[in-house]
mmCIF file of C-alpha atoms in Angstrom:
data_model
loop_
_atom_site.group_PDB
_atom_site.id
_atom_site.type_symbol
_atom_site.label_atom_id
_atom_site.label_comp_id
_atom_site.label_asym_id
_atom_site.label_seq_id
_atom_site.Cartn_x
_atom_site.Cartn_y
_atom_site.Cartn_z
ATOM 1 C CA UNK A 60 24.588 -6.826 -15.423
ATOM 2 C CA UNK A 61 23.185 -9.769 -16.236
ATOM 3 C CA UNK A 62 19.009 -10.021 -17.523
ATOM 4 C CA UNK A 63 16.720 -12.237 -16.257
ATOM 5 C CA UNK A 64 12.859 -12.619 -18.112
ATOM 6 C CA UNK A 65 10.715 -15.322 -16.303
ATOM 7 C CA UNK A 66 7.191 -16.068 -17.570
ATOM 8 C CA UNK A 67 4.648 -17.875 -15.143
ATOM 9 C CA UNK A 68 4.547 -20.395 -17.290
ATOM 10 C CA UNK A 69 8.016 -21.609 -16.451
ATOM 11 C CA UNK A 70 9.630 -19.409 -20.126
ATOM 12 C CA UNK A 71 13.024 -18.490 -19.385
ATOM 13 C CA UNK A 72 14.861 -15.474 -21.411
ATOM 14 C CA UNK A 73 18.559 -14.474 -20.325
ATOM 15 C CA UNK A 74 20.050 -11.540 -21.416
ATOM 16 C CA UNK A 75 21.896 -8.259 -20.562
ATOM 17 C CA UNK A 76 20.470 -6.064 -17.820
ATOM 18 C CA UNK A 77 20.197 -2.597 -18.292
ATOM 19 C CA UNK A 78 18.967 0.620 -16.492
ATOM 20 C CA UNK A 79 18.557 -0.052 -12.252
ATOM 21 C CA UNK A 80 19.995 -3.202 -10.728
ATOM 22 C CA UNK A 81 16.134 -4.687 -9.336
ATOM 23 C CA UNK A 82 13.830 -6.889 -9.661
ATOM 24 C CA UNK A 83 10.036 -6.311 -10.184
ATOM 25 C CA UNK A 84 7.071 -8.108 -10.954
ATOM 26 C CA UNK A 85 4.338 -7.359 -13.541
ATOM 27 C CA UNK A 86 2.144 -8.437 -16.798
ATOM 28 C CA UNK A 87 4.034 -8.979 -19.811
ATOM 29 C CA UNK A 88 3.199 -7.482 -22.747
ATOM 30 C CA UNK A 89 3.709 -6.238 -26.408
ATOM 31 C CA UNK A 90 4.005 -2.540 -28.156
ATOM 32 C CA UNK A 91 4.450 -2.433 -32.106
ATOM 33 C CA UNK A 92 5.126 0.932 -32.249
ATOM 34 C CA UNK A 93 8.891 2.399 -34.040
ATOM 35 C CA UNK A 94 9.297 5.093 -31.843
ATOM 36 C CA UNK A 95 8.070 7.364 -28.871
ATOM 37 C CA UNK A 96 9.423 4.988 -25.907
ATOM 38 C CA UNK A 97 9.859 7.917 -23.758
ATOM 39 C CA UNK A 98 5.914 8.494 -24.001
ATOM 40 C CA UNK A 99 5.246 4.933 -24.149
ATOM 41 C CA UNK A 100 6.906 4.083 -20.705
ATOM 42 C CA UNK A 101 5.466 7.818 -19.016
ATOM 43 C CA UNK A 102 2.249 6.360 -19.705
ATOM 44 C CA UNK A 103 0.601 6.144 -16.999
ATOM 45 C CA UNK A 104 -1.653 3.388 -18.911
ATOM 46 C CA UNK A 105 1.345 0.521 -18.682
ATOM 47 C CA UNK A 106 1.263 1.188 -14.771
ATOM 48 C CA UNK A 107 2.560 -1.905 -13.298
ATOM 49 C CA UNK A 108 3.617 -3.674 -16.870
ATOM 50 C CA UNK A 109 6.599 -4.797 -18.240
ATOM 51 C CA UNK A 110 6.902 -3.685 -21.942
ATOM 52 C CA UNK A 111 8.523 -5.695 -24.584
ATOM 53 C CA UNK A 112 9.704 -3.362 -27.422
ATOM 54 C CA UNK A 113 8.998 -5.636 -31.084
ATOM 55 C CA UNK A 114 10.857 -2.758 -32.370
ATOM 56 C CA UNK A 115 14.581 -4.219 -32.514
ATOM 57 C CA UNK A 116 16.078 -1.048 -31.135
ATOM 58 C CA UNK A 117 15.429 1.272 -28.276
ATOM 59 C CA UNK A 118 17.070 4.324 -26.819
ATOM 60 C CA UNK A 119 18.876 5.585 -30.272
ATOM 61 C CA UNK A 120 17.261 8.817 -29.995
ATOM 62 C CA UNK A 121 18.225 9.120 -26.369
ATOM 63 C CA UNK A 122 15.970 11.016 -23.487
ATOM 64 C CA UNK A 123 14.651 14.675 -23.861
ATOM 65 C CA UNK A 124 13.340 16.943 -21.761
ATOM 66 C CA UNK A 125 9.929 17.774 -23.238
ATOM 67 C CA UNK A 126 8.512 14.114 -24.139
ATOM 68 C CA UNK A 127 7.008 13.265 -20.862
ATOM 69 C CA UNK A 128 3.112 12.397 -20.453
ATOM 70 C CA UNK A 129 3.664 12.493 -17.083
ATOM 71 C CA UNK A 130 6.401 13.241 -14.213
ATOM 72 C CA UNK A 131 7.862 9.285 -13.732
ATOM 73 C CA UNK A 132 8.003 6.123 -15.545
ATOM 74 C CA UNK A 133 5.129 4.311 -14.676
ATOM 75 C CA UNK A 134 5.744 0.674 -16.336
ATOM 76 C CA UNK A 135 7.551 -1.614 -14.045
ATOM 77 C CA UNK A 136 10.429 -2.697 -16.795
ATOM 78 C CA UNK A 137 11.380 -2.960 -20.362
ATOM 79 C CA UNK A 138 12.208 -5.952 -22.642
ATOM 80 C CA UNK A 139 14.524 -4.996 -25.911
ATOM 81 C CA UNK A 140 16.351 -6.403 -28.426
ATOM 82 C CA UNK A 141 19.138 -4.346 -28.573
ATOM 83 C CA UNK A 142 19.908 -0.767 -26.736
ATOM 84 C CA UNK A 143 21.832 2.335 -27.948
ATOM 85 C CA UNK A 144 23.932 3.816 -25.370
ATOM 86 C CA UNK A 145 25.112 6.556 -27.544
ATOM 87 C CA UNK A 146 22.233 8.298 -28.457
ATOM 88 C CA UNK A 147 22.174 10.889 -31.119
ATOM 89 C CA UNK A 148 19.874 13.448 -31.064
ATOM 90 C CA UNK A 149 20.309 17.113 -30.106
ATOM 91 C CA UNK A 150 17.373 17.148 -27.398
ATOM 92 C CA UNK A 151 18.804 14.105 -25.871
ATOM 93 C CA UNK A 152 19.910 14.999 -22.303
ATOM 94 C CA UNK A 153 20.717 11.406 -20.963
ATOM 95 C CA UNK A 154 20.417 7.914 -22.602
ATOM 96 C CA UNK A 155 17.966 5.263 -21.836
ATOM 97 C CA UNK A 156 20.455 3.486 -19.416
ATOM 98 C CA UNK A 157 20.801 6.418 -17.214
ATOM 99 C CA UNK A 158 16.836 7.193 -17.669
ATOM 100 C CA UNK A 159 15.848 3.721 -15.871
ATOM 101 C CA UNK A 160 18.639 3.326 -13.471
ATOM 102 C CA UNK A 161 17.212 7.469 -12.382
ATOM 103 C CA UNK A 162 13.899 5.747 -12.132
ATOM 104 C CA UNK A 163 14.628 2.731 -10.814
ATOM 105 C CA UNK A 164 13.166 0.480 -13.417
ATOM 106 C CA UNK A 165 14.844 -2.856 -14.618
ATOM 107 C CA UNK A 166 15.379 -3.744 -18.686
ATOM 108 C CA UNK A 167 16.762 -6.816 -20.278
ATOM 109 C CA UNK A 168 17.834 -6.512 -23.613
ATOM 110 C CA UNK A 169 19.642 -8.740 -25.824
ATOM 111 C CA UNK A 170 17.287 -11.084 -26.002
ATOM 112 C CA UNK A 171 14.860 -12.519 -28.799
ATOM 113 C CA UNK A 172 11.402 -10.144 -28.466
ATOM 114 C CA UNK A 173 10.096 -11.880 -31.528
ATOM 115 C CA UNK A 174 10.115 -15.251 -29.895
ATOM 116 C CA UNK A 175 8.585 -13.467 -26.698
ATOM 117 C CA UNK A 176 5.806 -11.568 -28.434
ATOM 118 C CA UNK A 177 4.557 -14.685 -30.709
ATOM 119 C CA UNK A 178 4.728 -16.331 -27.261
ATOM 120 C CA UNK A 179 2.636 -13.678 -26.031
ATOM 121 C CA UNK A 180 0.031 -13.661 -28.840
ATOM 122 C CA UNK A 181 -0.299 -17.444 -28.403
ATOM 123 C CA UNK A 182 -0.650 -17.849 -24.760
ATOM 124 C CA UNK A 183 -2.286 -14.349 -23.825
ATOM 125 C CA UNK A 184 -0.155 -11.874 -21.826
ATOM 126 C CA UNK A 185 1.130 -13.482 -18.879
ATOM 127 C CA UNK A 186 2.896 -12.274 -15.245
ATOM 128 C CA UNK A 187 6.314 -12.060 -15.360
ATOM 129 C CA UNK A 188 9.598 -11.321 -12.883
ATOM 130 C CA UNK A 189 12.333 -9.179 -14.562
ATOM 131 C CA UNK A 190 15.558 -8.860 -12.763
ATOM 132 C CA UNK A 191 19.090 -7.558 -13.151
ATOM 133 C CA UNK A 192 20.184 -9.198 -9.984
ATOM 134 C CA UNK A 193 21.992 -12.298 -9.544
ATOM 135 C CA UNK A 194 19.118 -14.375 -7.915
ATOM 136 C CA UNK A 195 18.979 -17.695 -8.504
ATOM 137 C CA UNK A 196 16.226 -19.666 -10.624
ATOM 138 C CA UNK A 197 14.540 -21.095 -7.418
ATOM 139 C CA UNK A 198 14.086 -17.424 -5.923
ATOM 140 C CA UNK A 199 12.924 -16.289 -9.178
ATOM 141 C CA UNK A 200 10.371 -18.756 -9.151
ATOM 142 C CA UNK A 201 8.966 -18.036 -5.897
ATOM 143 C CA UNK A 202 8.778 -14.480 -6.300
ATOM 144 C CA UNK A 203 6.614 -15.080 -9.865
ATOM 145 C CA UNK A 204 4.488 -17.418 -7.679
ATOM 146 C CA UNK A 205 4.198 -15.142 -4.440
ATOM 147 C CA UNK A 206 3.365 -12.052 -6.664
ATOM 148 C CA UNK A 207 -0.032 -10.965 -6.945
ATOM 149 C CA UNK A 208 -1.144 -8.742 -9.816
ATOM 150 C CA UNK A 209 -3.616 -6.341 -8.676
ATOM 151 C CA UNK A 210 -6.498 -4.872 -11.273
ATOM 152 C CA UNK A 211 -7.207 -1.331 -10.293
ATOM 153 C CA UNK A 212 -4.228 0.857 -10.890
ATOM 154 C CA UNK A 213 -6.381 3.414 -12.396
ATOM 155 C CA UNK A 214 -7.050 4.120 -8.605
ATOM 156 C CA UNK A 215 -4.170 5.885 -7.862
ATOM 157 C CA UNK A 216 -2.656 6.485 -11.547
ATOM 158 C CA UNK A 217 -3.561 9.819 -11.917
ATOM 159 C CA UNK A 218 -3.933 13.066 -9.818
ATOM 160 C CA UNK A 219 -4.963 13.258 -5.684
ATOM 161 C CA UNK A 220 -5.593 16.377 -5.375
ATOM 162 C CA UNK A 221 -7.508 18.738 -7.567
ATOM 163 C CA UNK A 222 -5.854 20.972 -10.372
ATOM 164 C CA UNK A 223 -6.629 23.424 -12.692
ATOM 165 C CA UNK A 224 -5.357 24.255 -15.818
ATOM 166 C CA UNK A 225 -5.944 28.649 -16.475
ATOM 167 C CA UNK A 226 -6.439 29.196 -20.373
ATOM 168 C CA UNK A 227 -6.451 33.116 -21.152
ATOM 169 C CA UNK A 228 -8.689 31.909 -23.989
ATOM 170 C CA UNK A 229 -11.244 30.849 -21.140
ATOM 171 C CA UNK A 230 -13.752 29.588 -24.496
ATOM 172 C CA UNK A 231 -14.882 26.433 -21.929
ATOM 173 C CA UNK A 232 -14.619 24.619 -19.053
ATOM 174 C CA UNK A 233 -13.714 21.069 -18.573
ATOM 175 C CA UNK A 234 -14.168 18.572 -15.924
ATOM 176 C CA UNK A 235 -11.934 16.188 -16.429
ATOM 177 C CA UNK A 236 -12.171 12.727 -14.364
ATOM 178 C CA UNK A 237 -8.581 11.399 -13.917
ATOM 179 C CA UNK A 238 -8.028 7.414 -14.144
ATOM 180 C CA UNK A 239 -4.266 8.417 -15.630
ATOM 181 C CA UNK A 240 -4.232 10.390 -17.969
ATOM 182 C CA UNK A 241 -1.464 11.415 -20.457
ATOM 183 C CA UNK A 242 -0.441 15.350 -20.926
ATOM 184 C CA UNK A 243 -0.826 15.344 -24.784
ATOM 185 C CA UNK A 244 -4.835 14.486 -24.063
ATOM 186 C CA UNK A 245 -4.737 17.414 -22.204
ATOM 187 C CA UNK A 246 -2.790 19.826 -24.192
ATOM 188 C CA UNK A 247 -4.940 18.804 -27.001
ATOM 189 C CA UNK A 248 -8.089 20.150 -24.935
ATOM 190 C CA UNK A 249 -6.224 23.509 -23.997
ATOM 191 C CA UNK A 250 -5.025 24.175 -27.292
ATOM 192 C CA UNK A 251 -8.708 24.320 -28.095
ATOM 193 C CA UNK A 252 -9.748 26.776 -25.345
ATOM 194 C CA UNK A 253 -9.964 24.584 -22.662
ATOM 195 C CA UNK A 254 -10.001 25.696 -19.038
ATOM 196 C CA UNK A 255 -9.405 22.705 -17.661
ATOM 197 C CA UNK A 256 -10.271 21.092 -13.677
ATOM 198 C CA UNK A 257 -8.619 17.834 -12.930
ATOM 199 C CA UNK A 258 -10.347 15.665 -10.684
ATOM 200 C CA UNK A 259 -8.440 12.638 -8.807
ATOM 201 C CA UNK A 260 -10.333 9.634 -8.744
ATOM 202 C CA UNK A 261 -13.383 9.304 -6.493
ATOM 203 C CA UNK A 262 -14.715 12.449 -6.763
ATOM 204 C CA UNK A 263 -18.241 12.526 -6.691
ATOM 205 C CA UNK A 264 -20.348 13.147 -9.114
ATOM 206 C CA UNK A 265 -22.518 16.320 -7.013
ATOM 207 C CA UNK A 266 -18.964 17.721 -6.763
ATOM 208 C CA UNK A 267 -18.392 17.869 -10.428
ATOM 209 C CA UNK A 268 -21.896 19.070 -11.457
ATOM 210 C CA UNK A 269 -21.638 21.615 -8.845
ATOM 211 C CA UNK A 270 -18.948 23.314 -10.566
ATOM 212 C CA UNK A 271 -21.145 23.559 -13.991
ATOM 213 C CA UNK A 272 -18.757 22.436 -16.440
ATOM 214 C CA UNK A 273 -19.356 22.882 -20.777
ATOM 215 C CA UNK A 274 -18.285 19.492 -20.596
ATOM 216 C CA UNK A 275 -16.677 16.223 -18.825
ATOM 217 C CA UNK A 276 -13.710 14.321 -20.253
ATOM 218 C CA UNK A 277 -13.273 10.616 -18.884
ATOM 219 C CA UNK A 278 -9.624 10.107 -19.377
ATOM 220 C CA UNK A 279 -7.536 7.308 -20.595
ATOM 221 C CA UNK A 280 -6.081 4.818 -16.986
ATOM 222 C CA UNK A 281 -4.158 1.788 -16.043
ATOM 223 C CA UNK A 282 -6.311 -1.677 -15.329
ATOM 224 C CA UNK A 283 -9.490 -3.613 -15.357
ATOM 225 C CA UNK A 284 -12.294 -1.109 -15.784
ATOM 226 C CA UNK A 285 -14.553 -3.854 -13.809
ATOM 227 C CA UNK A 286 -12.055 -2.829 -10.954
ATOM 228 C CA UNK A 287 -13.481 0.807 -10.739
ATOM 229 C CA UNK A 288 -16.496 0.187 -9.239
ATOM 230 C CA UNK A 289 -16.646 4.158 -7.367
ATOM 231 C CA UNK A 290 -16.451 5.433 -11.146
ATOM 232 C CA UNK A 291 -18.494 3.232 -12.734
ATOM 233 C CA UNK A 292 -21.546 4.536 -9.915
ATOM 234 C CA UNK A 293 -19.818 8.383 -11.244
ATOM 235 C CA UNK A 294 -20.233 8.227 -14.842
ATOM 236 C CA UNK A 295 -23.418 6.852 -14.222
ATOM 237 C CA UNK A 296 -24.768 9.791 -12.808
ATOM 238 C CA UNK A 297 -23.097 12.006 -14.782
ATOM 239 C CA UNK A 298 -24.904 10.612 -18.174
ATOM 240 C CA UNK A 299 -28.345 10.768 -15.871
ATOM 241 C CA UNK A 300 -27.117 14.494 -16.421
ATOM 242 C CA UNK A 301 -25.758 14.806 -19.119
ATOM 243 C CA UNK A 302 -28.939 16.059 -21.678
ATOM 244 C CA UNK A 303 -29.474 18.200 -25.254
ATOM 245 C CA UNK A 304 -30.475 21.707 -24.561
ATOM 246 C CA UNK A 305 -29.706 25.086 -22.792
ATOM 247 C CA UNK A 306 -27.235 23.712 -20.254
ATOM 248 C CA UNK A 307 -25.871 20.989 -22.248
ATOM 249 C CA UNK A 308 -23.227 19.232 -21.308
ATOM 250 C CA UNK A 309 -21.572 16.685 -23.169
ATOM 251 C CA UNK A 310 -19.228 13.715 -22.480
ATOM 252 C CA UNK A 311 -16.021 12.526 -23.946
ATOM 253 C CA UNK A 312 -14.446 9.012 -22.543
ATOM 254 C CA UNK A 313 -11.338 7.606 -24.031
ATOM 255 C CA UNK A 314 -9.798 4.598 -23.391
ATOM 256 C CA UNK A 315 -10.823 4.061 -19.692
ATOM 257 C CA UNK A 316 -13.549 6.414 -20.088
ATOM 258 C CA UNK A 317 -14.607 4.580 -23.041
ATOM 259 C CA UNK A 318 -14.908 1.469 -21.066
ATOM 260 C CA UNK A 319 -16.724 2.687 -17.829
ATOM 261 C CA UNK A 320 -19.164 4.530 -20.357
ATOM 262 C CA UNK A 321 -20.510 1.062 -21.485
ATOM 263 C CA UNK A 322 -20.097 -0.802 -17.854
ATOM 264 C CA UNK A 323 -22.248 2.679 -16.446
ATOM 265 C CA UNK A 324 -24.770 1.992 -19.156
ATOM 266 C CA UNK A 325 -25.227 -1.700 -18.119
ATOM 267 C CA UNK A 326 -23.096 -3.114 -20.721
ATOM 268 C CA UNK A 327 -19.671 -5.563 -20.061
ATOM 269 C CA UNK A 328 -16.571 -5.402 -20.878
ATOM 270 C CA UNK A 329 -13.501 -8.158 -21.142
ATOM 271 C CA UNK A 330 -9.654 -9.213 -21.405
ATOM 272 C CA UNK A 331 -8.270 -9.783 -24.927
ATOM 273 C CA UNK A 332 -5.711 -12.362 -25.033
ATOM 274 C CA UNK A 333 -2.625 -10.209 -25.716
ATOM 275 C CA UNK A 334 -4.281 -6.488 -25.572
ATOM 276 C CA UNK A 335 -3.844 -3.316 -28.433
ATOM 277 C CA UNK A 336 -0.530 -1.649 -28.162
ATOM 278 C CA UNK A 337 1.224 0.423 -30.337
ATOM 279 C CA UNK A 338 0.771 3.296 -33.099
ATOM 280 C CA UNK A 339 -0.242 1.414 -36.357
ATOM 281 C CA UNK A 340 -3.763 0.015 -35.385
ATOM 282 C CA UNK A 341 -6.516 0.132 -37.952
ATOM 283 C CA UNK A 342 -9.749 1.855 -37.301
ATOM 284 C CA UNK A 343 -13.127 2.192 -39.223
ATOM 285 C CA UNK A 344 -15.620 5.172 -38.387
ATOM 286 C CA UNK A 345 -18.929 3.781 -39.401
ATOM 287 C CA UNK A 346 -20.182 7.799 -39.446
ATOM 288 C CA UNK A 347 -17.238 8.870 -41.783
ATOM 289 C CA UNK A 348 -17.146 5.448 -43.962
ATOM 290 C CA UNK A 349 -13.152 6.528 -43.591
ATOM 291 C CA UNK A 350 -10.801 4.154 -41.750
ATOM 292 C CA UNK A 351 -8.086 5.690 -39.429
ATOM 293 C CA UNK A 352 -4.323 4.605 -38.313
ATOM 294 C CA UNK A 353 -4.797 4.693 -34.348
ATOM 295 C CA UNK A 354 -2.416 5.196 -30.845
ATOM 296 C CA UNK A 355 -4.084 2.325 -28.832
ATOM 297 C CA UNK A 356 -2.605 1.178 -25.133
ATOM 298 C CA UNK A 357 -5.109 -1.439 -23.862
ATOM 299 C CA UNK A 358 -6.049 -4.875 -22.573
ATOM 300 C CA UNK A 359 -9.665 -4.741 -21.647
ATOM 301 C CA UNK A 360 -12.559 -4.151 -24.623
ATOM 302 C CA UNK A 361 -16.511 -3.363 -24.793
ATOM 303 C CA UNK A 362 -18.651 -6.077 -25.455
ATOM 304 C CA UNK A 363 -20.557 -5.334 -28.618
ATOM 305 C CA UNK A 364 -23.519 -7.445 -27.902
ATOM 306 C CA UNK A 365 -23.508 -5.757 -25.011
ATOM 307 C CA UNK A 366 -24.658 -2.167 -25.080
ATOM 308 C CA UNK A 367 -27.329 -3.167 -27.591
ATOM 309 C CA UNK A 368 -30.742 -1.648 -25.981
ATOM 310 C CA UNK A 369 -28.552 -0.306 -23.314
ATOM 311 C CA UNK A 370 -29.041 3.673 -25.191
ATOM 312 C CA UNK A 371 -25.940 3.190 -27.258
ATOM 313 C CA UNK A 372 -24.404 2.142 -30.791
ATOM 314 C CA UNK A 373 -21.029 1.274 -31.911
ATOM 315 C CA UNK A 374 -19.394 3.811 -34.316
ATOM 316 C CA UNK A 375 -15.882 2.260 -34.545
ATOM 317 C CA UNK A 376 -14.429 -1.124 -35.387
ATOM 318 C CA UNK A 377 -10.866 -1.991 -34.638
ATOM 319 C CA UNK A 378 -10.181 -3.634 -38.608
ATOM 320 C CA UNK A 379 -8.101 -6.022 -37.403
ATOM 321 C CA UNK A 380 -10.074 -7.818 -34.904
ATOM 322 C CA UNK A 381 -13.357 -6.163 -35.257
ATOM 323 C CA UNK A 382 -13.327 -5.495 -31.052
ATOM 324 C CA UNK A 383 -15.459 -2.586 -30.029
ATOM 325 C CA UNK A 384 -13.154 1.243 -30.581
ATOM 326 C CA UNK A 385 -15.865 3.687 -30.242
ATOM 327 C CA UNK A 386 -19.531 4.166 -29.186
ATOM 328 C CA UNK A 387 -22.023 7.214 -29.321
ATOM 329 C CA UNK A 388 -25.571 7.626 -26.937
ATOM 330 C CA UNK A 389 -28.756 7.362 -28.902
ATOM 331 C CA UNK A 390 -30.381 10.405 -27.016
ATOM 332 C CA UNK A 391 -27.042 12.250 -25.371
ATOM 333 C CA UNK A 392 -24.323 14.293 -25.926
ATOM 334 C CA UNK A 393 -22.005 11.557 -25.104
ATOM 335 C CA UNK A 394 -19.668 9.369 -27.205
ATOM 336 C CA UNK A 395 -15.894 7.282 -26.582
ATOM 337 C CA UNK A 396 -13.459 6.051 -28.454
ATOM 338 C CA UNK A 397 -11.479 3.132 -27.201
ATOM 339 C CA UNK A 398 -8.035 4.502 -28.707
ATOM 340 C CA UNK A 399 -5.583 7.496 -27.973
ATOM 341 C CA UNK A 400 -6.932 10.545 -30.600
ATOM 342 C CA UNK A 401 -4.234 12.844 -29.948
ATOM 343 C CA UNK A 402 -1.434 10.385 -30.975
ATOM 344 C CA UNK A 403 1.213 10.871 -28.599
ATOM 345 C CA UNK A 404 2.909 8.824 -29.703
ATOM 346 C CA UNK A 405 1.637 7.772 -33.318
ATOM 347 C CA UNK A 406 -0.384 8.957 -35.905
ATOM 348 C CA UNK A 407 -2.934 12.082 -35.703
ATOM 349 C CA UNK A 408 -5.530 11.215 -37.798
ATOM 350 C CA UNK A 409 -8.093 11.207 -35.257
ATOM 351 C CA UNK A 410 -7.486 14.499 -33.943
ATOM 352 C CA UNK A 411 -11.014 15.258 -35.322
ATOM 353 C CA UNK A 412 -12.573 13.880 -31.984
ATOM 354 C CA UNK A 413 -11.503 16.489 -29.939
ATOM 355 C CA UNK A 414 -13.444 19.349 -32.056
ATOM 356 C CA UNK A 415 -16.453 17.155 -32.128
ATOM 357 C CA UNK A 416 -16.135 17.595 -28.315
ATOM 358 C CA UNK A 417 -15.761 21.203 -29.004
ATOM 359 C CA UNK A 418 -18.838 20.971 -30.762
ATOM 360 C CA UNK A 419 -20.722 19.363 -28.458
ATOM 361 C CA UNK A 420 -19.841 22.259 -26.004
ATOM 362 C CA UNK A 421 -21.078 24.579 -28.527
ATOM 363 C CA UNK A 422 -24.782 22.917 -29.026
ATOM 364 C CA UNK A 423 -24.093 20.373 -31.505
ATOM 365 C CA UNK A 424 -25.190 17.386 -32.182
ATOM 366 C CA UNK A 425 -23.727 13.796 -32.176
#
């Protein structure tokens, strides 16, 4: 098959197609990171992108069965420089070919992702139309124009029903409000104790106080947190709630949750130009003095200036860019981070989050 990238601003990219014979239409953006495509693209946080690999190769390591963060590819398509179709790895089950063309998700490879991404980081990420049919430049065109990208896929990116997760350990029990989140964030809560109660989004607040949790988690979730305006009227009350003291209850928000933290405290959030994505982003924990390699998957970001007077304080600062990566309340048992602690995929230096969390449950203090 042939591959087909086409930018709104009139870029062209050919190359070979790959995976399912389609053609979608999504953002465009970036990911730095060497490996972990399998939990990159299951990511239920690149919901309706199209994911250009800088790496130069993808798929060498093939497709397993156990690196899933959730049950489907949730990016619309995948931009590469080169593909292995003979994987070698003794978990592989199927290649990366076979993977999208099961899923029915487009890639183009073959074609110059350095030249896209400094494109990219120039012009801000940008919606694009990638096809492995033979459609002609005109069509393309109108479909890129036609194609409206909506802004709250964190909506119906994770769960719509309820569910639990029984631990035998049965040390605490989680509420945890779903915007898409990944299984490692989860198993990293269980492995702690954790019994945990999924709830899709909507749910109302009364509903998740009524259940008298040790603690809500505010998950990681695809889109512009501006978009979530149900949630953002949620968290709200669950902070009013939220105290120090004999039924304390703390809250942990990453990502997502870290974003609808500040907008339910009054403060704002924005776009970056070309978004955080990848496993080798530099962090600095004011509390620590100790900077951190990070997992980050994002295109939205606190305003600092913000949540000043608004009952919080910044506690992280991305080192590159110096955006906004993690706050803590001046009077509550609730904090955020803006990145992805339990490093699936990437580094797990952070890991130390979830047992302040713990913590929390326990009567700590931030």
């Amino acid at each position: 098959m042939k591959g087909t990238i086409y930018l709104e601003d009139g870029s062209i990219y050919k190359g070979k197609g790959f995976g399912f014979e389609g053609t979608r239409v999504g953002e465009l953006v970036f990911n730095t990171a060497m490996t972990g495509y399998q939990k990159t693209l299951t990511d239920p946080s690149y919901k309706e992108q199209i994911i250009t690999m800088t790496y130069p190769l993808l798929g060498n390591y093939g497709i397993n069965e156990t690196d899933y963060e959730s049950g489907q590819i949730h990016a619309f398509g995948v931009v590469a420089a080169d593909v292995c179709f003979k994987p070698s790895n003794w978990k592989s089950v199927m290649n990366i070919d076979q993977w999208l063309a099961e899923q029915k998700v487009p890639g183009v490879y073959d074609v110059d992702t350095r030249e896209i991404t400094r494109k990219l980081r120039n012009t801000g990420n940008q919606k694009c139309v990638i096809t492995t049919e033979a459609l002609s430049l005109e069509t393309i065109e109108k479909i890129c124009r036609d194609a409206f990208l909506r802004g709250d896929q964190m909506k119906d990116a994770g769960v719509t029903a309820v569910e639990k997760w029984e631990n035998p350990d049965n040390k605490y029990h989680v509420a945890v409000l779903d915007f898409g989140v990944k299984k490692s964030i989860l198993n990293e809560l269980y492995q702690r104790g954790c019994n945990l109660t999924i709830y899709p989004y909507g749910t109302k607040a009364k509903t998740i106080l009524a259940s008298k949790p040790d603690g809500v988690f505010l998950t990681n979730g695809p889109g512009d947190p501006e978009a979530a305006e149900e949630a953002i009227l949620i968290v709200e009350k669950l902070i009013t709630n939220s105290n120090y003291g004999p039924d304390q209850m703390p809250i942990f928000g990453i990502c997502m949750g870290h974003q609808l933290i500040a907008l339910a405290q009054g403060g704002l959030t924005y776009k970056l130009k070309y978004g955080h994505r990848g496993c080798n982003h530099g962090v600095f924990d004011k509390n620590s003095g100790r900077s951190y390699i990070t997992s980050q998957n994002h295109g939205y970001a606190v305003k600092a200036e913000s949540i000043v007077l608004k009952g919080l304080e910044v506690t992280h600062l991305n080192l590159n860019d110096g955006t906004v990566e993690g706050m803590e309340h001046l009077s509550k048992p609730v904090f955020s981070v803006q990145f992805h602690p339990e490093s699936s995929p990437g580094p797990n230096d952070t890991g130390y989050l979830f047992d302040k969390f713990i913590n929390l449950m326990e009567g700590g203090r931030l």
